Coordinates of C-alpha atoms and ligand atoms in Angstrom, one line a residue:
M88 CA -2.8 7.7 24.0
K89 CA -5.9 6.3 25.3
P90 CA -7.6 3.5 23.8
T91 CA -10.1 3.4 21.8
R92 CA -13.5 3.5 22.7
V93 CA -16.0 0.9 21.3
L94 CA -19.2 1.7 20.8
K95 CA -21.1 -2.4 19.5
I96 CA -24.2 -1.3 17.3
D97 CA -26.5 -3.8 15.9
P98 CA -27.3 -3.1 11.8
Q99 CA -30.4 -4.1 11.6
H100 CA -31.5 -1.9 14.6
I101 CA -29.4 0.8 14.7
A102 CA -29.2 3.1 17.9
T103 CA -30.0 6.3 16.7
V104 CA -28.0 7.6 20.1
L105 CA -25.0 6.0 19.1
I106 CA -24.6 7.0 15.6
H107 CA -25.1 10.5 17.0
E108 CA -22.6 9.9 19.4
A109 CA -19.9 9.1 16.3
A110 CA -21.4 11.9 14.0
D111 CA -20.6 14.6 16.7
V112 CA -16.9 13.3 16.9
L113 CA -16.9 13.7 13.2
R114 CA -18.0 17.1 13.1
A115 CA -15.5 18.0 16.0
G116 CA -12.8 16.7 13.6
G117 CA -12.4 13.7 15.7
L118 CA -11.6 9.8 13.7
V119 CA -13.9 7.5 13.7
A120 CA -13.9 3.9 12.1
F121 CA -17.2 2.4 11.0
P122 CA -18.6 -0.7 9.0
T123 CA -19.0 -0.2 5.3
E124 CA -20.2 -3.3 3.4
T125 CA -16.7 -3.6 1.7
V126 CA -15.0 -3.0 4.5
Y127 CA -14.5 -0.5 8.1
G128 CA -13.7 2.7 7.2
L129 CA -11.3 5.2 9.0
G130 CA -14.0 8.2 8.5
A131 CA -12.9 11.9 8.9
N132 CA -15.2 15.3 8.1
A133 CA -13.8 15.3 4.2
L134 CA -14.2 19.6 4.6
D135 CA -11.8 19.8 7.5
A136 CA -8.6 19.6 6.2
Q137 CA -6.9 19.3 10.4
A138 CA -9.1 16.0 10.5
V139 CA -8.1 14.3 7.2
R140 CA -4.5 14.4 8.3
G141 CA -5.3 13.1 11.4
I142 CA -6.4 9.8 9.2
F143 CA -2.6 10.1 7.2
A144 CA -1.0 10.0 10.5
A145 CA -3.0 7.4 12.4
K146 CA -2.7 5.1 9.8
E147 CA 0.8 6.0 8.9
R148 CA -0.4 6.6 5.2
P149 CA 1.8 8.2 2.6
G150 CA 0.6 11.9 1.4
Y151 CA 0.3 11.1 -1.7
D152 CA -2.1 8.2 -1.7
P153 CA -5.6 10.1 -1.8
L154 CA -8.9 9.3 0.3
I155 CA -12.3 8.1 -1.3
V156 CA -15.4 10.4 0.1
H157 CA -18.1 9.0 1.3
L158 CA -21.7 10.2 0.6
A159 CA -25.2 9.5 2.0
G160 CA -26.9 9.9 -1.4
A161 CA -26.0 10.5 -5.2
E162 CA -28.1 13.6 -4.8
S163 CA -24.7 15.8 -2.8
L164 CA -22.7 14.7 -5.7
A165 CA -22.6 18.4 -6.4
E166 CA -20.7 19.3 -2.8
V167 CA -17.7 17.3 -3.8
A168 CA -17.3 17.1 -7.7
C169 CA -17.3 20.1 -9.8
R170 CA -18.8 18.3 -12.8
V171 CA -20.9 15.2 -12.5
P172 CA -21.2 13.7 -16.5
P173 CA -24.1 12.3 -17.1
V174 CA -22.5 8.3 -17.0
A175 CA -22.3 8.9 -13.5
L176 CA -25.5 9.5 -12.7
M177 CA -26.4 6.5 -14.9
L178 CA -24.0 4.5 -12.7
A179 CA -25.1 6.0 -9.4
E180 CA -28.3 5.1 -10.3
R181 CA -27.8 1.1 -10.7
F182 CA -25.1 0.3 -8.6
W183 CA -25.3 3.3 -5.3
P184 CA -25.8 2.3 -2.6
G185 CA -22.7 0.1 -3.5
P186 CA -19.3 -0.6 -3.9
L187 CA -18.6 1.2 -6.5
T188 CA -16.6 4.4 -6.4
L189 CA -16.3 7.1 -9.3
V190 CA -13.6 9.0 -9.7
L191 CA -14.4 12.9 -10.8
P192 CA -13.2 16.4 -11.3
R193 CA -12.6 17.5 -7.7
G194 CA -15.3 20.3 -6.5
P195 CA -13.9 23.6 -4.6
R196 CA -14.7 22.4 -1.7
I197 CA -12.5 19.7 -0.8
P198 CA -9.2 20.5 0.7
P199 CA -6.1 19.2 -1.2
E200 CA -5.1 16.8 1.9
V201 CA -7.8 14.8 0.7
T202 CA -7.1 14.5 -3.1
A203 CA -3.8 13.8 -2.5
G204 CA -3.1 17.4 -4.3
G205 CA -5.0 16.3 -7.1
E206 CA -7.5 17.8 -9.7
T207 CA -9.8 14.5 -9.2
V208 CA -12.3 13.1 -6.1
A209 CA -13.1 9.4 -5.3
V210 CA -16.6 9.6 -4.5
R211 CA -18.9 6.6 -2.9
V212 CA -21.9 5.8 -1.2
P213 CA -21.8 2.7 0.8
A214 CA -24.7 0.6 1.3
H215 CA -23.9 -0.3 5.1
P216 CA -27.0 0.9 7.3
V217 CA -24.4 1.9 9.7
A218 CA -22.4 3.9 7.3
Q219 CA -25.5 5.0 6.0
A220 CA -26.7 6.3 9.3
L221 CA -23.6 8.0 10.7
I222 CA -23.2 10.3 7.0
R223 CA -26.6 11.1 7.4
A224 CA -26.1 12.1 11.3
A225 CA -22.9 13.8 10.7
G226 CA -24.1 16.2 7.3
V227 CA -20.6 16.5 6.2
P228 CA -18.8 14.4 3.5
V229 CA -16.9 11.7 5.3
A230 CA -13.4 11.0 3.8
A231 CA -12.9 7.1 4.6
P232 CA -9.6 5.0 3.8
S233 CA -9.8 0.9 4.8
A234 CA -9.2 1.2 8.6
N235 CA -6.0 -0.8 8.8
R236 CA -2.7 1.0 8.7
F237 CA -0.7 1.5 5.8
G238 CA -0.2 -1.4 3.6
R239 CA -1.7 -4.4 5.6
L240 CA -4.7 -6.5 5.1
S241 CA -8.0 -4.1 5.2
P242 CA -10.6 -5.1 7.9
T243 CA -13.1 -6.7 7.9
R244 CA -14.3 -7.5 11.3
A245 CA -14.0 -4.8 14.1
E246 CA -11.2 -6.5 15.7
D247 CA -9.3 -6.1 12.7
V248 CA -9.4 -2.2 13.3
L249 CA -8.4 -2.8 17.1
A250 CA -5.6 -4.8 15.8
D251 CA -4.3 -2.0 13.9
L252 CA -5.1 1.4 15.3
D253 CA -6.2 1.1 19.2
G254 CA -5.4 3.7 20.7
R255 CA -4.8 5.9 17.4
I256 CA -8.6 6.9 16.8
D257 CA -10.8 8.3 18.7
L258 CA -14.1 6.0 18.1
L259 CA -15.1 2.3 16.3
L260 CA -18.6 1.9 15.8
D261 CA -18.3 -2.2 15.4
G262 CA -21.5 -3.4 13.7
G263 CA -20.3 -7.0 13.0
P264 CA -18.4 -8.9 9.7
T265 CA -18.8 -6.5 6.6
P266 CA -20.7 -8.7 3.8
V267 CA -18.6 -7.8 0.7
G268 CA -14.8 -8.4 2.4
V269 CA -13.0 -6.7 -0.6
E270 CA -13.5 -3.2 -1.2
S271 CA -15.4 -0.7 -3.7
T272 CA -14.3 -1.1 -7.6
V273 CA -13.2 2.0 -8.4
L274 CA -13.9 3.1 -12.1
S275 CA -11.9 6.4 -13.1
L276 CA -14.7 8.7 -15.4
V277 CA -11.9 11.6 -16.0
T278 CA -10.4 8.7 -18.6
P279 CA -10.9 9.1 -22.2
R280 CA -12.7 5.7 -21.8
P281 CA -14.5 4.5 -18.3
T282 CA -11.3 2.3 -16.8
I283 CA -11.3 0.2 -13.3
L284 CA -8.1 1.6 -11.2
R285 CA -9.1 -1.2 -8.9
P286 CA -11.3 -4.1 -9.3
G287 CA -13.8 -4.6 -6.3
G288 CA -17.0 -5.3 -5.2
V289 CA -18.7 -4.5 -8.3
S290 CA -17.9 -6.4 -11.4
R291 CA -16.0 -5.5 -14.5
E292 CA -18.9 -7.7 -16.0
S293 CA -21.7 -5.7 -14.7
L294 CA -20.3 -2.1 -15.7
E295 CA -19.8 -3.6 -18.9
L296 CA -23.6 -4.2 -19.2
L297 CA -24.4 -0.6 -19.0
L298 CA -21.4 1.1 -20.0
G299 CA -19.9 -1.5 -22.9
R300 CA -16.4 -1.8 -23.0
V301 CA -14.4 -0.8 -19.6
E302 CA -10.9 -0.7 -19.2
V303 CA -8.5 -2.5 -16.7
L304 CA -5.6 -0.7 -15.2
A305 CA -2.5 -2.5 -16.1
Q306 CA -1.7 -4.6 -12.7
P307 CA 0.3 -3.1 -9.8
V308 CA 2.8 0.0 -11.0
R309 CA 5.8 -0.2 -8.7
P310 CA 6.8 2.2 -5.8
Q311 CA 8.1 5.3 -6.8
E312 CA 6.6 5.4 -10.3
V313 CA 3.5 8.4 -10.5
A314 CA 0.7 5.7 -9.9
P315 CA -2.1 6.9 -12.0
S316 CA -4.5 5.5 -8.6
P317 CA -1.4 5.4 -5.7
G318 CA -3.2 2.6 -4.0
T319 CA -2.3 0.4 -7.6
L320 CA 1.1 0.3 -5.7
S321 CA 2.5 -3.5 -5.7
Q322 CA 3.0 -4.7 -2.0
H323 CA 0.0 -4.1 0.0
Y324 CA -2.8 -5.5 1.0
A325 CA -0.2 -7.9 2.5
P326 CA 0.0 -10.7 5.1
R327 CA 3.3 -10.4 7.4
A328 CA 4.0 -13.7 5.8
K329 CA 5.5 -13.7 2.1
L330 CA 3.1 -14.9 -0.3
I331 CA 3.3 -16.3 -3.8
L332 CA 0.5 -16.6 -6.2
Y333 CA -0.1 -19.6 -8.5
E334 CA -2.6 -19.0 -11.3
G335 CA -3.5 -21.8 -14.7
P336 CA -5.3 -24.9 -14.6
R337 CA -6.8 -26.4 -11.2
D338 CA -4.7 -29.7 -12.1
A339 CA -1.5 -28.4 -12.6
L340 CA -1.7 -25.6 -10.7
L341 CA -2.3 -27.7 -7.1
A342 CA 0.1 -30.3 -8.2
A343 CA 3.1 -27.0 -8.6
L344 CA 1.5 -25.8 -5.1
R345 CA 2.2 -29.0 -3.3
K346 CA 5.8 -29.5 -4.8
E347 CA 6.7 -26.1 -4.1
A348 CA 5.0 -26.4 -0.7
L349 CA 6.6 -29.9 0.2
R350 CA 9.8 -28.6 -0.8
L351 CA 9.6 -25.5 1.3
H352 CA 8.7 -27.6 4.2
G353 CA 11.5 -29.9 3.9
A354 CA 13.7 -26.5 3.8
G355 CA 12.5 -26.1 7.4
A356 CA 9.7 -23.3 6.6
R357 CA 5.7 -23.4 7.8
V358 CA 4.1 -23.2 4.7
G359 CA 0.7 -22.1 4.5
L360 CA -2.1 -22.8 2.0
F361 CA -4.4 -20.6 0.2
L362 CA -7.0 -22.7 -1.4
A363 CA -10.8 -23.6 -2.3
S364 CA -12.8 -25.8 0.0
E365 CA -12.5 -28.7 -2.5
D366 CA -8.4 -28.5 -2.4
L367 CA -8.5 -29.1 1.2
P368 CA -8.4 -33.2 0.3
F369 CA -6.1 -33.0 -2.2
F370 CA -3.3 -32.6 0.5
E371 CA -4.9 -34.2 3.4
G372 CA -2.3 -35.7 5.9
L373 CA 0.7 -33.2 4.8
P374 CA 2.9 -31.2 7.2
L375 CA 1.0 -27.9 5.9
I376 CA -1.2 -25.3 7.3
M377 CA -4.1 -24.9 5.5
R378 CA -7.0 -22.3 5.0
A379 CA -10.1 -22.4 2.2
A380 CA -11.7 -19.2 1.3
G381 CA -14.8 -21.4 0.2
P382 CA -15.9 -23.1 -2.7
A383 CA -14.2 -21.8 -6.3
R384 CA -17.6 -21.7 -7.7
D385 CA -18.7 -19.2 -4.6
L386 CA -17.0 -16.5 -5.7
E387 CA -18.7 -14.1 -3.1
T388 CA -17.8 -16.3 0.0
V389 CA -14.1 -16.2 -1.1
A390 CA -14.1 -12.5 -1.2
R391 CA -16.0 -12.2 2.1
Q392 CA -13.3 -14.8 3.6
L393 CA -10.4 -13.5 1.4
F394 CA -8.7 -10.8 4.3
T395 CA -9.9 -12.8 7.7
T396 CA -8.1 -16.3 5.9
L397 CA -5.1 -14.6 5.4
R398 CA -5.4 -13.1 8.7
A399 CA -5.8 -16.6 9.7
L400 CA -2.9 -18.0 8.1
D401 CA -0.7 -15.3 9.6
E402 CA -2.1 -15.6 13.2
A403 CA -1.2 -19.2 12.2
G404 CA 2.7 -18.2 12.7
V405 CA 3.5 -19.7 8.7
E406 CA 6.3 -18.2 7.1
V407 CA 5.4 -18.5 3.1
I408 CA 1.8 -18.8 1.9
L409 CA 1.2 -20.2 -1.2
A410 CA -2.3 -19.1 -2.6
R411 CA -4.1 -20.7 -5.6
D412 CA -5.9 -18.2 -8.0
F413 CA -9.4 -17.5 -8.2
G414 CA -9.7 -16.7 -11.7
A415 CA -10.8 -13.5 -13.4
A416 CA -14.2 -13.7 -13.6
G417 CA -17.0 -11.7 -11.3
L418 CA -15.3 -11.3 -8.2
G419 CA -12.6 -13.2 -9.5
L420 CA -10.6 -10.3 -10.7
A421 CA -10.9 -8.8 -7.4
V422 CA -9.4 -11.7 -5.5
R423 CA -6.5 -11.9 -8.1
D424 CA -5.8 -8.1 -7.0
R425 CA -5.8 -8.7 -3.9
L426 CA -3.9 -11.5 -4.1
T427 CA -1.2 -10.2 -6.6
R428 CA -0.5 -7.5 -4.6
A429 CA 0.0 -9.3 -1.2
A430 CA 2.5 -11.3 -3.2
G431 CA 4.4 -8.4 -4.3
G432 CA 4.3 -9.4 -7.7
K433 CA 5.6 -12.8 -7.1
V434 CA 3.0 -14.8 -9.3
V435 CA 3.8 -18.1 -10.8
R436 CA 2.0 -19.0 -13.8
V437 CA 2.1 -22.9 -14.2
T438 CA 0.3 -24.5 -17.9
Ligands
TXA523 O1 -14.5 0.0 0.1 C1 -14.2 1.2 -0.8 O2 -13.5 1.4 -1.1 C2 -13.3 1.3 1.3 C3 -14.2 1.6 2.1 C4 -13.4 2.2 3.8 O3 -14.9 2.4 1.2 N1 -12.4 1.9 1.3 C5 -10.8 1.9 0.9 O4 -10.2 3.2 0.8 O5 -10.4 0.9 0.2 P1 -8.3 3.2 0.3 O6 -8.4 4.6 1.0 O7 -7.8 2.1 1.5 O8 -8.4 3.0 -0.9 C6 -8.8 4.2 -1.7 C7 -8.4 3.5 -3.4 C8 -6.8 4.2 -3.3 O9 -6.5 2.8 -4.2 C9 -6.5 5.4 -3.8 O10 -5.2 6.0 -4.4 C10 -8.0 5.3 -4.6 O11 -9.0 4.8 -4.1 N2 -8.3 6.4 -4.8 C11 -8.8 7.4 -4.0 N3 -8.6 9.2 -4.5 C12 -8.7 8.3 -6.0 C13 -8.5 10.1 -6.9 N4 -9.0 11.2 -6.5 N5 -7.7 9.2 -8.5 C14 -7.7 8.1 -8.3 N6 -7.5 6.8 -7.5 C15 -8.0 7.8 -6.1
MG524 MG1 -6.9 0.4 1.8

């Protein structure tokens, strides 16, 4: 296949010719990768079953994992969902455009390819100006998973998209790095109580301010089991290196991490550490490869840098990554979720 065409686009000064070109590709049934505020998405016309099958082929994504439908605004909800409960409108009012995905009863125009044959549809309105402009210009709902190969780290930069999908998709809009860095929060409104199926860019706490208690789906379901949200499979968002996550009070956690890192190093392994900035001095002078995602109290930075930091460790050629946890408050829950999945469930709890 020929290399993917890349169009550089400045999110602050959007060149409408480029947007129209990309919108034409979508309307013609092609695949366009584009920046959202969370991660890059791989878009196709959500009403075109053939085009949607192209997404699954390009990503090598199994057909049982449904896609999120992206709209330019909440006024288009009725086109994709057959019933929009008042709570959905309330959430849309507060959080859209933004990193919140709502699971609603599927509307009749959405082909089964999008929903993996299910009777629900996941919908969101992205806040990124390039995503907004593209969806408006296309004039159709846009189905878009993250623009990576299935199971790999999500892409937060155009180069990450190309590393996985060059030659497999028609067009890539390069709008620079994505500001949030973790995917949207997926919230089901078809369960008895609103339930977070995947923690993400909108925190549980901010949802609870509006909704009262919100359930969080218990952590990774094993592959093969029927998952309520198939993206909750463990062994997802994975770097090439094997990853082990450490949870617990900071001092004990760092001591355990250091001990294990030195043991593995002694056994001949190339060991990488995924840390907070303030942890770095604790490991100074040791023969370990260290990367910090940001200060532990600045979870927005940590979330933004999460995937690029894991990629940097992969690029440094480490075989094992020992990662520290960042707690469950705010964006910490999404960071923990991604690290737990990258670890395939291998979590060490120190006390
Ligand atoms: O931030 C995001 O959500 C990014 C950007 C591109 O919008 N998209 C994204 O898509 O992360 P994807 O396909 O990588 O993850 C979508 C998640 C998966 O865990 C999938 O199983 C879940 O949403 N999902 C999609 N439709 C669903 C449905 N009808 N019911 C339950 N879960 C659903
Ligand atoms: Mg994904």
